[in-house]
XYZ file of C-alpha atoms in Angstrom:
558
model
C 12.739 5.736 -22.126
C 14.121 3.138 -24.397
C 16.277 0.340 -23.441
C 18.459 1.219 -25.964
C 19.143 4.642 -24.658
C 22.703 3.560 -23.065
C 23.533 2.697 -27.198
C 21.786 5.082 -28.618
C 24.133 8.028 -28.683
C 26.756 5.408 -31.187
C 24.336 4.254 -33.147
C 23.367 6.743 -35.340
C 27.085 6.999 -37.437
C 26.957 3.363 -37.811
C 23.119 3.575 -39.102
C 24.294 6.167 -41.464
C 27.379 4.407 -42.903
C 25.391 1.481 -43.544
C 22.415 3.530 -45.194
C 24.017 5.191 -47.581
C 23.512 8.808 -49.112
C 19.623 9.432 -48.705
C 17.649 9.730 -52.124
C 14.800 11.245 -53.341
C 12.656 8.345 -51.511
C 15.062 8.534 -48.252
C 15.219 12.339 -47.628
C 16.589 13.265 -43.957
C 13.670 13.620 -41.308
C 14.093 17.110 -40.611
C 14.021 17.798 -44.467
C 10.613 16.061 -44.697
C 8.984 17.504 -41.569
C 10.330 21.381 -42.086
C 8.340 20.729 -46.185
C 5.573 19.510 -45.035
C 4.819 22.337 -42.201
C 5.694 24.712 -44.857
C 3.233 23.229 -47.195
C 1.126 23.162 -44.386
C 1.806 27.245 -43.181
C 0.986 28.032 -46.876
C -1.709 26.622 -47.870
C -3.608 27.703 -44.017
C -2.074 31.323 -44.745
C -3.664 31.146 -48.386
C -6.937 29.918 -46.988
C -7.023 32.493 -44.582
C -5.561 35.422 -46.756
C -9.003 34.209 -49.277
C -11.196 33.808 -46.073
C -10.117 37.419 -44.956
C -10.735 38.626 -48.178
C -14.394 37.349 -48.557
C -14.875 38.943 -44.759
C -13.376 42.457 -45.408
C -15.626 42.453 -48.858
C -18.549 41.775 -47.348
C -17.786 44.222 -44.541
C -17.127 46.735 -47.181
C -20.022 46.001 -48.934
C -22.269 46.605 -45.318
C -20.358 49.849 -44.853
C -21.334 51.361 -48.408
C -24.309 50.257 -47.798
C -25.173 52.302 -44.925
C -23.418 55.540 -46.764
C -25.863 54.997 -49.292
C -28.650 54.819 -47.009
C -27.141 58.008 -45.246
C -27.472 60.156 -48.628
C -30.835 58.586 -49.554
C -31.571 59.424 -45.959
C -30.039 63.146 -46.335
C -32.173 63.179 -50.150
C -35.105 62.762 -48.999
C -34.770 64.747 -46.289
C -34.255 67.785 -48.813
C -37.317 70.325 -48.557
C -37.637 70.926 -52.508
C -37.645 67.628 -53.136
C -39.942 66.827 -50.646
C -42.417 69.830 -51.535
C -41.724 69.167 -55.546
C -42.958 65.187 -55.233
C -45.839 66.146 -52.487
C -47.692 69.037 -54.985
C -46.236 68.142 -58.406
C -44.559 70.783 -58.975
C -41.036 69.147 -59.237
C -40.353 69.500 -62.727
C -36.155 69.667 -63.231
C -35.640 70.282 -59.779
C -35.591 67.169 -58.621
C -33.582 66.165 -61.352
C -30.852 68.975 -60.717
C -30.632 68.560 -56.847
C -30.122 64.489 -57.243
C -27.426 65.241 -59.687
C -25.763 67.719 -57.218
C -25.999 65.149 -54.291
C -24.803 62.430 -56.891
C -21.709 64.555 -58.004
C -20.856 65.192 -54.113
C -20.998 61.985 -52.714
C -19.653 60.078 -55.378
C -22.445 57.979 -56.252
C -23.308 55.873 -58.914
C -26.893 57.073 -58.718
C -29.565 59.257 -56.912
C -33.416 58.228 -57.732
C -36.457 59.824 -56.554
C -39.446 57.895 -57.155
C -42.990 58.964 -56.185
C -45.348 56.288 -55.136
C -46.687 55.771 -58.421
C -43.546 54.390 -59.340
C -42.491 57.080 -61.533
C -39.241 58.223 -61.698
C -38.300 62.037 -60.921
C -34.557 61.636 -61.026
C -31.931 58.915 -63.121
C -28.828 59.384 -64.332
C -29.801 58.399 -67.554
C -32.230 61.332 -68.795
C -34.312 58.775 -71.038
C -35.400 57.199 -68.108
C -36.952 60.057 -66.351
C -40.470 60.104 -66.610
C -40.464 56.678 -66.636
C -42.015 54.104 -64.201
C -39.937 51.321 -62.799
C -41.335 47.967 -63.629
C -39.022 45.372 -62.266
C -39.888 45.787 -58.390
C -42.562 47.364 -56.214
C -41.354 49.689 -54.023
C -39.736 48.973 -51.028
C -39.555 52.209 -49.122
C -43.755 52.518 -48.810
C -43.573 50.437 -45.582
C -42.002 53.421 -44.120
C -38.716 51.441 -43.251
C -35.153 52.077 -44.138
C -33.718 49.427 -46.775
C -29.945 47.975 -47.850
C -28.873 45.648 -50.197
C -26.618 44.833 -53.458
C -28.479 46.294 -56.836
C -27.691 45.237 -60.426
C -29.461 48.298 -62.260
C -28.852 49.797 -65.414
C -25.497 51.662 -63.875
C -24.235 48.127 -62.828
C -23.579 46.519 -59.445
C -23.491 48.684 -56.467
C -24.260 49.138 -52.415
C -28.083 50.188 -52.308
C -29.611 51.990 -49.948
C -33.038 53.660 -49.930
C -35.272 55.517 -47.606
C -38.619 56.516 -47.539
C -40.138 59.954 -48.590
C -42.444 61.760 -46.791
C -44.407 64.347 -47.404
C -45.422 67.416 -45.062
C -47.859 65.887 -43.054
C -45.946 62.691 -42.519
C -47.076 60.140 -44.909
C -45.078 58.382 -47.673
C -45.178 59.892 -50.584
C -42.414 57.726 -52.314
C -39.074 56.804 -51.902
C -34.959 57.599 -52.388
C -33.306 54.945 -53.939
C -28.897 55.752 -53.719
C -26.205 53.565 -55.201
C -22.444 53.342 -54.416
C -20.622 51.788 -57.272
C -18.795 48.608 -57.352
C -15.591 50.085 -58.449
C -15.307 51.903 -55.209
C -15.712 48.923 -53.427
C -13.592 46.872 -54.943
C -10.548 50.068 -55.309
C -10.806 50.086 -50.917
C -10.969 46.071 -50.831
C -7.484 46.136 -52.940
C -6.377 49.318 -50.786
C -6.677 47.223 -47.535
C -5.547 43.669 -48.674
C -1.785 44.427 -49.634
C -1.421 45.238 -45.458
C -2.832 42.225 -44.646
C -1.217 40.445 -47.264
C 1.792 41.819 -45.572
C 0.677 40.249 -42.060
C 0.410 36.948 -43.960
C 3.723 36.861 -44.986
C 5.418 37.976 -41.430
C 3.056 35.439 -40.079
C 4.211 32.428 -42.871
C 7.876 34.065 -42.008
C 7.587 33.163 -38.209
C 5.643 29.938 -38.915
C 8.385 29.191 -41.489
C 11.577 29.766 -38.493
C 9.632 27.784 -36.058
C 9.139 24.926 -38.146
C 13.385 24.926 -38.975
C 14.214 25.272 -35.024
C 11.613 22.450 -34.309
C 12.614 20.104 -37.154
C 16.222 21.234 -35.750
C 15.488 20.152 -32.386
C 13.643 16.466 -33.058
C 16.937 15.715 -35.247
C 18.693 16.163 -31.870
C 15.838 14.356 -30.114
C 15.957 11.593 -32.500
C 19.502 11.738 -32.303
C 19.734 12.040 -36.360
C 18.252 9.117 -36.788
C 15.976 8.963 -39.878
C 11.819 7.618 -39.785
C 12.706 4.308 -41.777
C 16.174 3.579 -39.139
C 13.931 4.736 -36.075
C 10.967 1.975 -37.389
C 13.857 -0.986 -38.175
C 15.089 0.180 -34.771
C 11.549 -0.041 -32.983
C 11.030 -3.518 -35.416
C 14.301 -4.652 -34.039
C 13.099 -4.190 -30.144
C 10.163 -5.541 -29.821
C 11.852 -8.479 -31.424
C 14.562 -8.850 -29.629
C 12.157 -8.094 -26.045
C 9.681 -10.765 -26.961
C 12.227 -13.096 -28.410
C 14.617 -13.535 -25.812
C 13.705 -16.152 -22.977
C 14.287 -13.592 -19.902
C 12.533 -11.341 -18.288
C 13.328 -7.278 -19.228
C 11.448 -4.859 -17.372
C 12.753 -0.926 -17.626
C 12.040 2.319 -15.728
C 11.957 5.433 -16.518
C 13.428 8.319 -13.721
C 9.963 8.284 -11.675
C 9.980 4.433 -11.595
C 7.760 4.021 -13.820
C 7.599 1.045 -16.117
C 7.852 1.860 -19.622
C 8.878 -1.323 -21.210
C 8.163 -4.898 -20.071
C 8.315 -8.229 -22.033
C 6.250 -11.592 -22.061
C 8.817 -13.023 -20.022
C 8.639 -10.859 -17.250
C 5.139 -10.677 -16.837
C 4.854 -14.285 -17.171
C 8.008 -14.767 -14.081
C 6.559 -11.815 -11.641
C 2.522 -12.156 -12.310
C 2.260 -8.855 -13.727
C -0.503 -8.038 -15.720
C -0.844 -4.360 -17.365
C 2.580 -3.005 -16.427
C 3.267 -0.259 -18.125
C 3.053 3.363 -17.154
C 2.660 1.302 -13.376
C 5.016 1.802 -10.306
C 6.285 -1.180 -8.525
C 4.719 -0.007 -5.220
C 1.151 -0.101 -7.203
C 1.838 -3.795 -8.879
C 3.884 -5.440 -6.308
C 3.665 -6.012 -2.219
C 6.917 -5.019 -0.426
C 9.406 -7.851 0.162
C 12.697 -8.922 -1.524
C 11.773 -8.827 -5.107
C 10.234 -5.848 -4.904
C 13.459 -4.574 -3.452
C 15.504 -6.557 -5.777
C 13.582 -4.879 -8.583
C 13.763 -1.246 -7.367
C 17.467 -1.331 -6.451
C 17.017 -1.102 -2.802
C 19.183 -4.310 -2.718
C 22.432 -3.920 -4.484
C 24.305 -6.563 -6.432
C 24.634 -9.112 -8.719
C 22.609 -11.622 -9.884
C 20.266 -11.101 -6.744
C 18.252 -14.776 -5.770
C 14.881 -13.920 -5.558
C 12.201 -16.965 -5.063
C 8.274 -16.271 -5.398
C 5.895 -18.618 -5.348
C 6.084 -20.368 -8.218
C 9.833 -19.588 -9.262
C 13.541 -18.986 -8.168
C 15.145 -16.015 -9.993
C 18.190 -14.002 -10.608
C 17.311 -10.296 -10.769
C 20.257 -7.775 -11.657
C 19.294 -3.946 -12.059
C 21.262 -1.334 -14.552
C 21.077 2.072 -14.004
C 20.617 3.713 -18.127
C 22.163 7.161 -18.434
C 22.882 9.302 -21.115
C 25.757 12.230 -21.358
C 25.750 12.037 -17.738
C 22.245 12.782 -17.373
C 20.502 9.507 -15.510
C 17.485 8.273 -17.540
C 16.096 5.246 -15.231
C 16.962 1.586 -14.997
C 16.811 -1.902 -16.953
C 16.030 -5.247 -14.551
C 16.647 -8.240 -16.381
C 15.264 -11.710 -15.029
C 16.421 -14.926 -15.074
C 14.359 -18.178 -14.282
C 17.117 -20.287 -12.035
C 14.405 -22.604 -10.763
C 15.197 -25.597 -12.769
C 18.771 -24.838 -12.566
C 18.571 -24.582 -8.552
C 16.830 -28.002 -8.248
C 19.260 -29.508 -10.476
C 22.463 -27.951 -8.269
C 20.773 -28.686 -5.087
C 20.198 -32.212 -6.498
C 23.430 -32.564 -7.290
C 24.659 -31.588 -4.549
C 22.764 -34.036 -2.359
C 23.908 -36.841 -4.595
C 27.750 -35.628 -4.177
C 27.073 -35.754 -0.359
C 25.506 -38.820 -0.707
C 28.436 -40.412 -2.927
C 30.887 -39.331 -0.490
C 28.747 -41.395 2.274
C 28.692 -44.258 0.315
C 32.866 -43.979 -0.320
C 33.329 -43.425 2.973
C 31.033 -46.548 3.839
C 33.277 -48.405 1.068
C 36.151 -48.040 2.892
C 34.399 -49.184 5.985
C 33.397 -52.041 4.671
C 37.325 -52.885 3.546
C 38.044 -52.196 7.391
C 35.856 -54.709 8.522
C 36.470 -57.164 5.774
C 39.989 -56.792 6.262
C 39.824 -57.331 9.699
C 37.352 -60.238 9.959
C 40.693 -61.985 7.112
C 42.843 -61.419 9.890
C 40.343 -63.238 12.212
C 39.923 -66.174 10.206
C 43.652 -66.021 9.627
C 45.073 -66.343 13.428
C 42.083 -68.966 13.859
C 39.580 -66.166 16.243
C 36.466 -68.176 14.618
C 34.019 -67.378 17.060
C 35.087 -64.011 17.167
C 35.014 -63.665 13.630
C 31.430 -65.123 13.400
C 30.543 -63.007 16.064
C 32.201 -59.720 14.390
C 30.446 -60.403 11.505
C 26.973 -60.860 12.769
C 27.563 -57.202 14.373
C 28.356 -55.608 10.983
C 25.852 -57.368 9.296
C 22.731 -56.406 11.620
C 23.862 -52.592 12.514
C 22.217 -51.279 9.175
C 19.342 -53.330 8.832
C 18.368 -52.373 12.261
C 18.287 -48.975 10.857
C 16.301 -49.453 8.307
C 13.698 -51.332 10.064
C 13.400 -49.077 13.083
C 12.835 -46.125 10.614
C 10.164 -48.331 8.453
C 8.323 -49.080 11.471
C 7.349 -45.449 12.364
C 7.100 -44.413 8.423
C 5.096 -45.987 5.909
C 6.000 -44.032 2.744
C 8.760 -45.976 1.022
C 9.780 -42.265 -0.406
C 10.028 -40.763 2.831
C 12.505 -43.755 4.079
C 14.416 -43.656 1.549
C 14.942 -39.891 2.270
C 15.482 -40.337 5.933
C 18.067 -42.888 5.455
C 19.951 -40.967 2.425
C 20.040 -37.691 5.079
C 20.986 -40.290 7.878
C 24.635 -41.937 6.370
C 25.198 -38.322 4.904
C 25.106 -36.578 7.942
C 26.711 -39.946 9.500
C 29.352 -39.263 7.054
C 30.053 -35.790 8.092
C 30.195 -36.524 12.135
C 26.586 -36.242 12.834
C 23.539 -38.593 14.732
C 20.295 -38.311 13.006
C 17.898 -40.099 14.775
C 14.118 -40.122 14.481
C 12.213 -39.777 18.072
C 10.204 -42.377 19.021
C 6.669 -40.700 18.901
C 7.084 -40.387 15.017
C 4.226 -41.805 12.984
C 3.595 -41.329 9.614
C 0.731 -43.539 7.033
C 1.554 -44.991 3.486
C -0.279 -42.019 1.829
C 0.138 -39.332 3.928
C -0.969 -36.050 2.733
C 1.343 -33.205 1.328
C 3.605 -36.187 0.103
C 5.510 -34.113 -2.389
C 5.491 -30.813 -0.209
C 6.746 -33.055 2.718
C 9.473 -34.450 0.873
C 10.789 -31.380 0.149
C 10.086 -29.069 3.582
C 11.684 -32.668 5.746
C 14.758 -32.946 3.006
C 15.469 -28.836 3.245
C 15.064 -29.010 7.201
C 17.236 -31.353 7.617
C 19.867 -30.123 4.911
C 20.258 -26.918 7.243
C 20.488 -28.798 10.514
C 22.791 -31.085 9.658
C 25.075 -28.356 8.266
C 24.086 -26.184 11.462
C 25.258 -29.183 14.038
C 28.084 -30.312 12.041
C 29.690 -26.747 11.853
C 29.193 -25.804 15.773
C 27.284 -26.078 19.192
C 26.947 -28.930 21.229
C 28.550 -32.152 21.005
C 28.052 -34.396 20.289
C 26.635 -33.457 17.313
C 22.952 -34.621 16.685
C 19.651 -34.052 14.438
C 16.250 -35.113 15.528
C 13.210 -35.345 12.980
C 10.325 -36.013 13.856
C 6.987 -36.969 11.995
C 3.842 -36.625 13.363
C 0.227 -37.317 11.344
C -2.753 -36.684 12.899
C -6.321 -36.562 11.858
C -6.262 -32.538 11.233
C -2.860 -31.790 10.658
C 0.987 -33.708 9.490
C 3.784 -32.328 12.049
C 7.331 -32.052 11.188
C 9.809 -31.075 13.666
C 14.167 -31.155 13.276
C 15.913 -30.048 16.439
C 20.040 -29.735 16.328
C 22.595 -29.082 18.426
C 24.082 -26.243 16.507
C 24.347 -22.602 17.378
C 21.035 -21.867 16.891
C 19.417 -18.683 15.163
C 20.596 -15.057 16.403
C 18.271 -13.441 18.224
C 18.558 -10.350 15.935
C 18.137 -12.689 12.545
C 14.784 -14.453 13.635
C 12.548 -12.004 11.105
C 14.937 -12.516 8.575
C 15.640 -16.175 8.124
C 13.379 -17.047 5.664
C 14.179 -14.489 3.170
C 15.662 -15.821 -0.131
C 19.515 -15.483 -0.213
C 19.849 -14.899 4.095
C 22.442 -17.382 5.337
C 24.991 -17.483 7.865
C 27.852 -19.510 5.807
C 29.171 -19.082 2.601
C 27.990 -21.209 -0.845
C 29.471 -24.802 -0.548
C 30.148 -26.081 -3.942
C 27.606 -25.725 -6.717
C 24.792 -25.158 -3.541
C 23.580 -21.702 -3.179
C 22.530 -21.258 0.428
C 20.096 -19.306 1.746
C 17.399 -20.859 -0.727
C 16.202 -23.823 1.523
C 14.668 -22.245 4.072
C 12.916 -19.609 1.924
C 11.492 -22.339 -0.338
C 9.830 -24.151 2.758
C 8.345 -20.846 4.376
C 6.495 -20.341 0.779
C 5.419 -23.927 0.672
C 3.860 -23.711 4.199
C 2.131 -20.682 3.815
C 1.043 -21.362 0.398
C -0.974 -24.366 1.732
C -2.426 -22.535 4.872
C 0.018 -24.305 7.397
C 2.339 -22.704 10.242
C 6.077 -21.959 10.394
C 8.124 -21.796 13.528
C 11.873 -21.397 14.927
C 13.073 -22.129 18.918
C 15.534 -19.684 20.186
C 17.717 -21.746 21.340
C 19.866 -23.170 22.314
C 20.077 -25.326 18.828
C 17.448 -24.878 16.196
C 14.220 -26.414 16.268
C 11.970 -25.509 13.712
C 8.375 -26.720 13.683
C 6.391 -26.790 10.347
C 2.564 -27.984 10.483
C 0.582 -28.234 7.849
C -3.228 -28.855 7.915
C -4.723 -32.022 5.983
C -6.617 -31.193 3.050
C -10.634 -31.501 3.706
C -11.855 -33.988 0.837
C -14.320 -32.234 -1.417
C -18.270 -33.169 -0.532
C -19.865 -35.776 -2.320
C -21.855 -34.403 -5.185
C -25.703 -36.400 -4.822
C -26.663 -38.605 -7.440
C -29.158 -36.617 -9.750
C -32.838 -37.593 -8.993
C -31.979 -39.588 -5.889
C -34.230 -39.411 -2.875
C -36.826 -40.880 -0.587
C-alpha cells in the first residue's frame, strides 16, 4: 500500500498529458510485457516442438529397431534356413527366402551370415558369397542385438539375432535392416499433430499473456515503467526529505512504509512488514497510532519527545486500503509555549505589583503631605521589609539560587492570581542538590497545576504548600492545595499526556505537565504519588544517584 494511493486514481491523466505520445523508446507497459511473453511463449514452444522432435525420433528409431529384431528373430527361426546354413546345403535358398521376408516386411535388407562370416543372403547379388570384413559378428554370443547401421543400403534400424542350428549351438547369425526413409516418413506423419498442440498451446499462452498485461495496466492504474520509477524516485524523496514522521498501514495493520523521521521520534528499528502490537507496548501512542484515539493533532509525549500524531484512513473507490500517521516533534515548540506562558503570568505579577507600588507611593505623598511623618516612616518601613522577608525565609531553607528564584517567580504569580504559596518549615534543600535540572522542572510543573487547581475551586482561602526535602538516600518534593482535588474515578488516568480537567488557557496546552513529570520520575527510578483528597497532594521522590566506585590506581598495593 502506497501513500499515494488516496492520489493515485488522478494521477495517471495528468502523467500522460505531460508525457506526451509514447515512442518507439516509450512504448505503453502492457505493449512491452504482452511482446516479450510472446517472444518468450515462442521461442519455449520452438524449443520444445525441436526437443519433442529429437524424443519421438529416437523413440522411433527404438521401435524399428525391435521390428527388425522381430524379423531377424522370425528369419532365423525359419527351418530351411536353419537346415541350409547347419549342412551346407543352402545354395539359393537362403537367398530366395530372405528376399521373400525382405519384400514382406518392408525391409531394407535380410542377411544370413554363417559363422565364418560368409554371407548367404544380400540384397546386392555381388555380395553373396562374400565375407563381411568390417565387424566380427555380434550374434555368436548367443544374445539378441539393436542398433543404427550405415551399410551399403544406407542408414537404417538394425536388428540381428543369433542362428542356431539343430542341436542348439550358433551356427551364425540374422542381420535385418529397416530403412531410414521409413523412419523419417512416420517422424513427419506424427509431428504436424503435435505441431498442432504447439500452436493451441502458443494460442492460450498468447490470450493469457493479453488478459494479464490487461489486468497490471489496471493494477498499475495505466501508469507506464519510467512514470511508476519517477513516481517511486519521487517518494522516497519526498518520505526521507520531509522533517516529520510518516508511518503507513496497510488493512492488517501492518507497516508498509516508514521514514527516518519516524523511526528516529518513536524508537523503531526494523518496521516494516511489523504490527504495532509487536514494536510498541500499549499506552497512548500506541493508541494514538492505531486510531483507537480519535482526533486531531493528538499530544502524545514519550520519553524523550512531545508529539502531535494525526491518523488518515487511505481508501480507494470506496474500498478502504489502511491508514497514513504523520508525526510531528512539538517538544521544542511546547517548552517554548509553556515558557511563554510562565513569563506572561509572571509579567502580569509584576504589573499588578507596579500598580501596588503606585498605591503605596501614592499614599505614603499623602502622608508626608498632611504632615503623618511618623506614620509615613513607619508605612514605609512595612512595605519595604514585606518582600525581603520573603526572600530570605525561602533562602534559608534552599540553597540553590535556581530553585529560589523559581519558588519566588511561582510565589507573586500565584500571589497575583489570589493564591498563598508558602514553603513548610521542615523544607531543606543543599547548594548542589541532586536531580537539579529534573527538580526544576517536576517542582515548577507541580506547582503550575496546583496553583491553577486552588485558584479555580475548593477551600478558601486559597493556598499551595511545597515542600523540599533532601536526605542522604533520596530528594522529596511534596505540593498540597486546597483545590478540588483528583476524582476518584480519574486517579489511573492523570498522568496520561493530553488528560486535564480545564480547557487550554492561552498558548498553554494542558494536560502535558503532569505527564512530563510521571516520565521524569520513573525514568530515573523514583516514585510518583497523588492524595485523594480533599485537595491534591502529590508526592514525587526521587532516589540520589550512587557515585560511581573509585577505579584503583594501576600497580598500587601493599
Amino acid at each position: 500500500m502506497s501513500m499515494l494511493s488516496g492520489l493515485s486514481a488522478r494521477m495517471p491523466s495528468r502523467l500522460r498529458r505531460s508525457t506526451g505520445a509514447p515512442g518507439r523508446g516509450n512504448r505503453k507497459l502492457s505493449g512491452r510485457i504482452l511482446l516479450s511473453q510472446l517472444a518468450i511463449l515462442g521461442l519455449t514452444s520452438t524449443i520444445g516442438f525441436l526437443l519433442f522432435a529429437v524424443a519421438q525420433r529416437a523413440q522411433l528409431d527404438s521401435e524399428y529397431e525391435r521390428r527388425a529384431l522381430a524379423i531377424a528373430s522370425t528369419t532365423a527361426a525359419e527351418p530351411q534356413i536353419r537346415d541350409a546354413i547347419a549342412y551346407g546345403t543352402g545354395g539359393d535358398i537362403v537367398q530366395s527366402i530372405a528376399q521373400r521376408i525382405q519384400t514382406a516386411s518392408h525391409a531394407s535388407y535380410v542377411v544370413v551370415i554363417d559363422r565364418n562370416g560368409i554371407r548367404h543372403s544380400h540384397p546386392l547379388a555381388a555380395l553373396v558369397g562374400a565375407p563381411v570384413e568390417e565387424r566380427p559378428l555380434a550374434a555368436l554370443d548367443g544374445q539378441d542385438h539393436v542398433g543404427i547401421d550405415q551399410g551399403a543400403t544406407g542408414r537404417s534400424a538394425n536388428g540381428k539375432a543369433p542362428l542356431r542350428g539343430p542341436t542348439g549351438d550358433v551356427i551364425g547369425e540374422v542381420s535385418v535392416g529397416m530403412p531410414e526413409k521409413d523412419v523419417m516418413g512416420q517422424l513427419w506423419r506424427e509431428l504436424p499433430v503435435f505441431g498442432l498442440f504447439a500452436a493451441l498451446a502458443l494460442a492460450v499462452g498468447v490470450g493469457a499473456s493479453y488478459v494479464l498485461a490487461r489486468r497490471l495496466k489496471r493494477s498499475t492504474f495505466g501508469l507506464e515503467l519510467e512514470e511508476i520509477t519517477g513516481l517511486l524516485q519521487d517518494r522516497e524523496a519526498m518520505l526521507h526529505g520531509i522533517r516529520e514522521g510518516v508511518i503507513a498501514f496497510d488493512r492488517q495493520d501492518r507497516v508498509t512504509v516508514v521514514n527516518d523521521e519516524a523511526r528516529r521520534l518513536l524508537g523503531l528499528g526494523t518496521a516494516l512488514g511489523s504490527r504495532l502490537a509487536d514494536m510498541l507496548p500499549d499506552g497512548r501512542l500506541r493508541r494514538a497510532l492505531d486510531g483507537t484515539l480519535t482526533g486531531t493533532d493528538l499530544t502524545v509525549v514519550t520519553d524523550s519527545h512531545c508529539l502531535a500524531v494525526n491518523r488518515m484512513p487511505v481508501t480507494l473507490h470506496g474500498q478502504e486500503l489502511g491508514a497514513v500517521v504523520t508525526v510531528r516533534d512539538r517538544t521544542e515548540l511546547v517548552g517554548l509555549l509553556r515558557e511563554l506562558d510562565s513569563v506572561r503570568g509572571l509579567t502580569d505579577a509584576l504589573r499588578s505589583q507596579q500598580h501596588e507600588f503606585s498605591n503605596r507611593m501614592h499614599t505614603l505623598a499623602g502622608l508626608l503631605e498632611l504632615g503623618e511623618h511618623e506614620t509615613a516612616f513607619a508605612y514605609a518601613v512595612e512595605s519595604a521589609g514585606a518582600e525581603p522577608a520573603l526572600a530570605e525565609s525561602i533562602r534559608s531553607r534552599i540553597g540553590n539560587p535556581l530553585m529560589v528564584g523559581l519558588v519566588m517567580a511561582k510565589t507573586t504569580v500565584a500571589a497575583e492570581r489570589g493564591v498563598r504559596l508558602t514553603l513548610t518549615e521542615d523544607s531543606e534543600l543543599g547548594e548542589q542538590p541532586p536531580h537539579l535540572d529534573r527538580l526544576l522542572t517536576i517542582v515548577g510543573n507541580l506547582l503550575d497545576n496546583a496553583v491553577d487547581a486552588a485558584a479555580s475551586g475548593g477551600t478558601a482561602p486559597a493556598r499551595v504548600q511545597l515542600s523540599l526535602v533532601e536526605e542522604e538516600a533520596s530528594v522529596t518534593v511534596r505540593v498540597a492545595d486546597s483545590g478540588s482535588g483528583v476524582p476518584p474515578e480519574a486517579r489511573s488516568r492523570i498522568f496520561e499526556d493530553g488528560w486535564s480537567t480545564r480547557p487550554d488557557r492561552g498558548t498553554a496546552r494542558r494536560g502535558l505537565g503532569l505527564a512530563l513529570v510521571h516520565r521524569l520520575v520513573q525514568r530515573h527510578g523514583g516514585s510518583i504519588e497523588v492524595s485523594e483528597g480533599p485537595g491534591a497532594v502529590f508526592t514525587v521522590t526521587l532516589p540520589v544517584p550512587r557515585p560511581a566506585p573509585a577505579v584503583a590506581a594501576k600497580g598500587a598495593g601493599w
